[in-house]
Amino acid sequence: MAILVYTENFDGKFKKSTYELISYGKEIAKVENSEVVAVTIGTVDAGVLNELSKYGASKIISVKNAELNDFSSQAHASAIVQAAKKVNADVVIFANNPNGKAISSRVAVKMDAGLVPAAVGIPSSLAPFTVRKKAFSGKAFADMVITSDVKVLTLTQNSFKVIEAPVTAVLEDFNAEISADMFGAKPVEVVKTTGKLSVTDAEILVSGGRGLKGPENWGMVEEMAEILGAATCCSRPVTDLDWRPHHEHVGQTGKVVAPNLYIAIGISGAVQHLAGVNGSKVMVVINTDKDAPFFESANYGIVGDAFDVVPKLNAAFKKFKAGN
Ligand SMILES: Cc1cc2nc3c(=O)[nH]c(=O)nc-3n(C[C@H](O)[C@H](O)[C@H](O)COP(=O)(O)OP(=O)(O)OC[C@H]3O[C@@H](n4cnc5c(N)ncnc54)[C@H](O)[C@@H]3O)c2cc1C
């Protein structure tokens, strides 16, 4: 038996969330007395691959097929299923990100496996296999039981910490059997944003809402993000109004985020917004209206005008960083 973790690489690099997945897999492997096997697709340097062993991956499979340089959930799923069968995996774990969601569902079908998307904790029991996920846009938790022999999970980012558990890893190259009919759709062009922290990867998010009145007022939000090493994001009306780009929209219909710190400025805290941000570890809300719903979910709240509060906070953060 083995716990197989799909370790997606981004231009040959892994993200912190990858190490969370390995740590999570290791925790399950300890209980069932098995090993963690990582599978990655594409070219990654041996040194980078070996990083995975720091968190407990004792085998690292690199799928080398050149045709998989083009993303196809069907082809990627097939390669991962072949790797899973090769190592006799009984649990297959993915990140709950767009590719993880797209591939995991296909893997579950191909392996006759039960799938729990967006798990938030370590299984409370392995027999029966019971794992917790969020339900009703984060308003409740559901404990899900998977009864199939193989279990497939996607893990919500930031819901499990990175734990060092160094082992010596065996690196193995693998050529999967891939056929042309697995590429129903091919990306024509991939345009990546550069130079900015991505909303889903940032540990700190500074988010603005309609209370900021217009795009010309985002300077102080960007300044706060710059000081804190954060990414900026926003509520949906802000992108609907074209004040900010669509990739910054968080919420039920936007990106789901789980940073360590979420600072919401001039955002009411509608349920559709909270659905995308209530996985944040700490939420700070700045709003003129003391009855704004966001204050009910916030860990810290400042009732005040953003145009007064934010510049003062920025000045205080700068002073703090300068050690005064
Ligand atoms: C199907 C559906 C899906 C949706 N999906 C999403 C989603 O994914 N993400 C999302 O965000 N929304 C989503 N919405 C919209 C959501 O219901 C809310 O309308 C939206 O989140 C409100 O955005 P807001 O808080 O920025 O604006 P508003 O509701 O206009 O709130 C602005 C807030 O700013 C405060 N304010 C005003 N002036 C200041 C000031 N000077 N200083 C400080 N505070 C101030 C006000 O008190 C108010 O609380 C969805 C709605 C539907 C129906």
Coordinates of C-alpha atoms and ligand atoms in Angstrom, one line a residue:
M1 CA 0.0 0.0 0.0
A2 CA 1.1 3.6 -0.6
I3 CA -0.2 7.1 -0.3
L4 CA 0.2 8.7 -3.7
V5 CA 0.5 12.5 -3.8
Y6 CA 0.3 14.4 -7.1
T7 CA 3.0 17.1 -6.7
E8 CA 2.2 19.5 -9.5
N9 CA 5.2 21.6 -10.5
F10 CA 5.1 25.1 -11.7
D11 CA 7.9 25.6 -14.3
G12 CA 10.0 23.0 -12.5
K13 CA 9.3 24.4 -9.0
F14 CA 7.1 23.3 -6.1
K15 CA 4.9 25.6 -4.0
K16 CA 4.5 25.5 -0.2
S17 CA 1.1 23.9 -0.8
T18 CA 2.9 20.9 -2.3
Y19 CA 4.8 20.4 0.9
E20 CA 1.5 20.6 2.8
L21 CA 0.2 17.7 0.7
I22 CA 3.3 15.6 1.3
S23 CA 3.0 16.3 5.1
Y24 CA -0.7 15.4 5.0
G25 CA 0.1 12.2 3.1
K26 CA 2.8 11.4 5.6
E27 CA 0.4 11.7 8.5
I28 CA -1.9 9.2 6.9
A29 CA 1.0 6.9 6.0
K30 CA 2.1 6.8 9.6
V31 CA -1.2 5.5 10.8
E32 CA -1.6 2.9 8.0
N33 CA 2.1 2.0 8.2
S34 CA 2.7 2.7 4.5
E35 CA 4.9 5.1 2.5
V36 CA 4.3 8.4 0.7
V37 CA 5.0 8.3 -3.1
A38 CA 5.1 11.6 -5.0
V39 CA 4.3 11.8 -8.7
T40 CA 5.1 14.8 -10.8
I41 CA 4.7 15.4 -14.5
G42 CA 7.4 17.2 -16.5
T43 CA 11.0 18.1 -16.0
V44 CA 12.1 19.0 -12.5
D45 CA 15.7 19.0 -11.3
A46 CA 16.7 16.2 -9.0
G47 CA 17.6 18.7 -6.3
V48 CA 14.1 20.2 -6.4
L49 CA 12.5 16.7 -6.5
N50 CA 14.6 15.7 -3.4
E51 CA 13.0 18.6 -1.5
L52 CA 9.9 16.4 -1.3
S53 CA 11.8 13.8 0.8
K54 CA 12.3 16.4 3.5
Y55 CA 8.6 16.1 4.3
G56 CA 8.4 12.3 4.0
A57 CA 8.2 11.2 0.3
S58 CA 10.3 8.1 0.1
K59 CA 9.7 7.5 -3.6
I60 CA 9.4 10.3 -6.2
I61 CA 8.1 9.3 -9.7
S62 CA 8.8 11.7 -12.6
V63 CA 6.5 11.1 -15.5
K64 CA 8.6 12.2 -18.5
N65 CA 6.3 11.9 -21.5
A66 CA 6.9 15.0 -23.7
E67 CA 3.3 15.0 -24.9
L68 CA 2.2 15.8 -21.3
N69 CA 3.9 19.3 -21.6
D70 CA 0.4 20.2 -22.9
F71 CA -2.1 20.1 -20.1
S72 CA -5.0 17.6 -20.6
S73 CA -6.9 16.5 -17.5
Q74 CA -7.6 13.2 -19.3
A75 CA -4.0 12.5 -20.2
H76 CA -2.7 13.7 -16.8
A77 CA -5.3 11.6 -15.0
S78 CA -4.3 8.5 -17.0
A79 CA -0.6 8.9 -16.2
I80 CA -1.4 9.3 -12.5
V81 CA -3.7 6.3 -12.5
Q82 CA -0.9 4.2 -14.1
A83 CA 1.5 5.5 -11.4
A84 CA -1.0 4.8 -8.6
K85 CA -1.5 1.2 -9.9
K86 CA 2.3 0.7 -10.1
V87 CA 2.8 1.5 -6.4
N88 CA -0.5 -0.1 -5.3
A89 CA -1.8 3.3 -3.9
D90 CA -4.9 3.1 -1.7
V91 CA -5.1 6.9 -1.2
V92 CA -4.4 9.5 -3.9
I93 CA -4.1 13.1 -2.8
F94 CA -4.3 16.3 -4.9
A95 CA -4.3 20.0 -4.2
N96 CA -7.7 21.6 -4.3
N97 CA -6.6 23.9 -7.1
P98 CA -8.0 24.1 -10.6
N99 CA -5.8 21.3 -12.1
G100 CA -6.1 19.2 -8.9
K101 CA -9.9 19.4 -9.2
A102 CA -9.9 18.6 -12.9
I103 CA -7.6 15.6 -12.6
S104 CA -8.8 14.1 -9.3
S105 CA -12.4 13.5 -10.5
R106 CA -11.1 11.6 -13.6
V107 CA -8.7 9.6 -11.4
A108 CA -11.6 8.7 -9.1
V109 CA -13.7 7.5 -12.0
K110 CA -10.9 5.5 -13.5
M111 CA -10.0 3.8 -10.2
D112 CA -13.6 3.2 -9.0
A113 CA -12.8 5.4 -6.1
G114 CA -14.8 7.6 -3.8
L115 CA -13.7 11.2 -4.0
V116 CA -13.8 13.9 -1.3
P117 CA -13.1 17.3 -2.7
A118 CA -11.7 20.1 -0.5
A119 CA -10.9 18.1 2.6
V120 CA -9.8 20.2 5.5
G121 CA -8.3 17.8 8.0
I122 CA -6.6 14.6 8.5
P123 CA -9.0 11.6 8.4
S124 CA -10.5 11.0 11.8
S125 CA -10.5 7.3 11.1
L126 CA -9.1 5.0 8.4
A127 CA -11.6 2.2 8.8
P128 CA -14.1 3.5 7.8
F129 CA -12.1 6.2 6.0
T130 CA -13.7 9.4 7.3
V131 CA -12.5 12.8 6.4
R132 CA -13.9 16.3 7.0
K133 CA -14.8 18.8 4.3
K134 CA -16.6 22.2 4.2
A135 CA -20.2 22.3 3.3
F136 CA -22.7 25.0 2.4
S137 CA -20.0 27.5 1.3
G138 CA -18.1 27.1 4.5
K139 CA -21.0 27.5 6.9
A140 CA -20.8 23.9 8.1
F141 CA -18.5 20.9 8.1
A142 CA -19.4 17.4 6.7
D143 CA -17.6 14.3 7.8
M144 CA -17.5 12.1 4.7
V145 CA -17.0 8.3 4.7
I146 CA -15.3 6.7 1.6
T147 CA -16.1 3.0 1.3
S148 CA -14.2 2.2 -1.9
D149 CA -10.8 0.4 -1.8
V150 CA -9.1 3.4 -3.3
K151 CA -9.8 6.9 -1.8
V152 CA -9.2 10.1 -3.7
L153 CA -9.0 13.5 -1.9
T154 CA -8.3 17.1 -2.8
L155 CA -6.8 19.1 0.2
T156 CA -7.8 22.7 0.8
Q157 CA -4.7 24.9 0.8
N158 CA -3.4 26.0 4.2
S159 CA -5.6 23.5 6.0
F160 CA -2.6 21.3 7.0
K161 CA 0.8 22.6 8.2
V162 CA 4.1 21.7 6.6
I163 CA 6.0 19.2 8.8
E164 CA 9.5 18.2 8.3
A165 CA 10.0 14.4 8.3
P166 CA 13.1 13.7 6.3
V167 CA 13.6 10.4 4.6
T168 CA 15.9 9.1 1.8
A169 CA 14.0 9.0 -1.4
V170 CA 14.3 6.8 -4.5
L171 CA 13.9 8.9 -7.7
E172 CA 12.2 7.0 -10.6
D173 CA 11.5 8.0 -14.1
F174 CA 8.3 6.7 -15.6
N175 CA 6.9 6.7 -19.2
A176 CA 3.1 6.5 -19.1
E177 CA 1.1 5.1 -21.9
I178 CA -0.6 8.1 -23.4
S179 CA -2.6 8.2 -26.6
A180 CA -3.5 11.1 -28.9
D181 CA -7.3 10.8 -28.3
M182 CA -6.7 11.9 -24.6
F183 CA -6.1 15.4 -25.9
G184 CA -9.7 16.5 -26.8
A185 CA -8.6 20.2 -26.2
K186 CA -5.2 21.7 -26.3
P187 CA -4.1 25.1 -24.9
V188 CA -3.2 27.4 -27.8
E189 CA -1.5 30.0 -25.6
V190 CA -0.8 30.4 -21.9
V191 CA -0.4 34.0 -20.8
K192 CA 1.0 34.2 -17.2
T193 CA 0.9 37.2 -14.9
T194 CA 4.4 38.2 -14.0
G195 CA 6.1 39.9 -11.1
K196 CA 3.1 39.8 -8.8
L197 CA 2.2 37.4 -6.0
S198 CA -0.7 35.3 -7.0
V199 CA -3.9 35.6 -4.9
T200 CA -4.1 31.9 -4.1
D201 CA -0.4 31.6 -3.1
A202 CA 0.0 34.7 -0.9
E203 CA 0.2 34.3 2.8
I204 CA -1.3 37.7 3.3
L205 CA -4.1 39.3 1.3
V206 CA -5.2 42.9 1.3
S207 CA -8.7 43.1 -0.2
G208 CA -10.8 46.0 -1.2
G209 CA -14.6 46.4 -1.7
R210 CA -17.1 48.9 -3.1
G211 CA -16.6 51.0 0.0
L212 CA -13.4 52.3 -1.6
K213 CA -15.5 54.3 -4.0
G214 CA -13.4 53.9 -7.1
P215 CA -10.2 52.5 -8.8
E216 CA -8.3 55.7 -8.1
N217 CA -8.4 54.9 -4.4
W218 CA -6.5 51.6 -4.6
G219 CA -3.1 53.3 -4.1
M220 CA -3.3 52.9 -0.3
V221 CA -4.4 49.2 -0.7
E222 CA -1.5 48.5 -2.9
E223 CA 0.8 50.3 -0.5
M224 CA -0.4 48.2 2.4
A225 CA 0.2 45.0 0.3
E226 CA 3.7 46.2 -0.6
I227 CA 4.6 46.9 3.0
L228 CA 3.2 43.5 4.2
G229 CA 4.5 41.4 1.3
A230 CA 0.9 40.7 0.4
A231 CA -1.2 40.2 -2.7
T232 CA -4.2 42.4 -3.5
C233 CA -7.7 41.1 -4.2
C234 CA -11.2 42.4 -4.1
S235 CA -15.0 41.7 -3.9
R236 CA -17.0 40.8 -7.0
P237 CA -18.6 44.2 -7.6
V238 CA -15.2 45.7 -7.8
T239 CA -14.2 43.6 -10.8
D240 CA -17.7 43.8 -12.3
L241 CA -17.2 47.6 -12.3
D242 CA -13.8 47.1 -13.9
W243 CA -12.0 48.8 -11.0
R244 CA -9.7 45.8 -10.6
P245 CA -8.8 42.8 -12.9
H246 CA -10.9 39.7 -12.8
H247 CA -8.2 37.5 -11.4
E248 CA -8.4 39.4 -8.1
H249 CA -12.0 38.5 -7.5
V250 CA -12.5 36.3 -4.5
G251 CA -15.6 34.6 -3.2
Q252 CA -18.1 32.0 -4.2
T253 CA -17.8 32.8 -7.9
G254 CA -14.2 33.9 -7.7
K255 CA -11.1 32.4 -6.2
V256 CA -11.3 30.5 -2.9
V257 CA -8.4 31.6 -0.7
A258 CA -7.1 30.6 2.7
P259 CA -4.2 33.0 3.6
N260 CA -2.8 33.4 7.1
L261 CA -4.1 37.0 7.2
Y262 CA -7.0 38.5 5.2
I263 CA -7.5 42.2 5.6
A264 CA -10.9 43.3 4.2
I265 CA -11.3 47.1 3.5
G266 CA -14.7 48.5 2.7
I267 CA -16.3 45.0 2.1
S268 CA -19.7 44.3 3.7
G269 CA -19.1 40.5 4.2
A270 CA -21.9 39.1 2.1
V271 CA -22.3 35.3 2.3
Q272 CA -21.0 34.9 -1.3
H273 CA -17.9 36.8 -0.4
L274 CA -17.3 34.9 2.8
A275 CA -17.7 31.6 1.0
G276 CA -14.3 32.3 -0.7
V277 CA -12.4 33.8 2.3
N278 CA -13.6 32.2 5.5
G279 CA -10.8 29.6 5.4
S280 CA -8.4 32.5 6.3
K281 CA -6.6 32.0 9.5
V282 CA -7.1 35.5 10.8
M283 CA -9.5 38.1 9.3
V284 CA -9.3 41.8 9.9
V285 CA -12.1 44.0 8.8
I286 CA -12.2 47.8 8.3
N287 CA -15.7 49.2 7.7
T288 CA -17.6 52.4 8.6
D289 CA -20.7 50.4 9.4
K290 CA -20.5 48.7 12.8
D291 CA -23.3 46.4 11.8
A292 CA -21.6 45.2 8.6
P293 CA -22.0 41.4 8.6
F294 CA -18.2 40.9 8.1
F295 CA -17.6 41.9 11.8
E296 CA -19.4 38.7 12.9
S297 CA -16.7 36.5 11.2
A298 CA -13.8 38.8 11.8
N299 CA -11.1 38.1 14.4
Y300 CA -10.3 41.8 14.6
G301 CA -12.4 44.7 13.5
I302 CA -11.9 48.5 13.1
V303 CA -15.0 50.6 12.8
G304 CA -13.8 53.5 10.8
D305 CA -13.4 55.2 7.5
A306 CA -10.9 53.4 5.3
F307 CA -9.6 56.7 4.0
D308 CA -8.6 57.6 7.5
V309 CA -7.7 54.2 8.9
V310 CA -5.6 52.7 6.1
P311 CA -3.0 55.5 5.7
K312 CA -2.6 55.5 9.5
L313 CA -2.1 51.7 9.5
N314 CA 0.4 51.9 6.6
A315 CA 2.4 54.5 8.5
A316 CA 2.4 52.3 11.6
F317 CA 3.4 49.2 9.7
K318 CA 6.3 51.1 8.1
K319 CA 7.4 52.4 11.5
F320 CA 7.2 48.9 12.9
K321 CA 9.2 47.4 10.0
A322 CA 11.8 50.1 10.5
G323 CA 12.1 49.0 14.1
N324 CA 10.9 52.3 15.6
Ligands
LIG1 C1 -24.8 34.2 -7.2 C2 -24.0 35.3 -6.6 C3 -22.6 35.1 -6.5 C4 -21.8 36.1 -5.9 N1 -20.4 35.8 -5.8 C5 -19.7 36.7 -5.2 C6 -18.3 36.5 -5.0 O1 -17.7 35.5 -5.5 N2 -17.5 37.5 -4.4 C7 -18.1 38.6 -3.8 O2 -17.4 39.4 -3.3 N3 -19.4 38.8 -4.0 C8 -20.2 38.0 -4.7 N4 -21.5 38.2 -4.9 C9 -22.0 39.6 -4.5 C10 -22.3 39.7 -3.0 O3 -23.6 39.3 -2.7 C11 -22.2 41.1 -2.5 O4 -23.0 41.9 -3.3 C12 -20.8 41.7 -2.7 O5 -19.8 40.8 -2.0 C13 -20.7 43.1 -2.1 O6 -19.4 43.6 -2.3 P1 -18.9 44.8 -1.4 O7 -18.9 44.3 0.1 O8 -17.6 45.2 -1.9 O9 -19.9 46.0 -1.6 P2 -21.1 46.6 -0.7 O10 -22.1 45.5 -0.4 O11 -21.5 47.8 -1.5 O12 -20.4 47.0 0.6 C14 -19.5 48.0 0.8 C15 -19.1 48.1 2.2 O13 -18.2 49.1 2.4 C16 -18.5 49.9 3.6 N5 -17.9 51.2 3.4 C17 -18.5 52.2 2.7 N6 -17.7 53.3 2.7 C18 -16.6 52.9 3.5 C19 -15.4 53.6 3.9 N7 -15.1 54.9 3.5 N8 -14.6 53.0 4.7 C20 -14.8 51.7 5.1 N9 -15.9 51.0 4.7 C21 -16.8 51.6 3.9 C22 -20.0 49.8 3.7 O14 -20.4 50.0 5.0 C23 -20.3 48.4 3.2 O15 -20.3 47.5 4.2 C24 -22.3 37.3 -5.4 C25 -23.7 37.5 -5.5 C26 -24.5 36.5 -6.1 C27 -26.0 36.7 -6.1

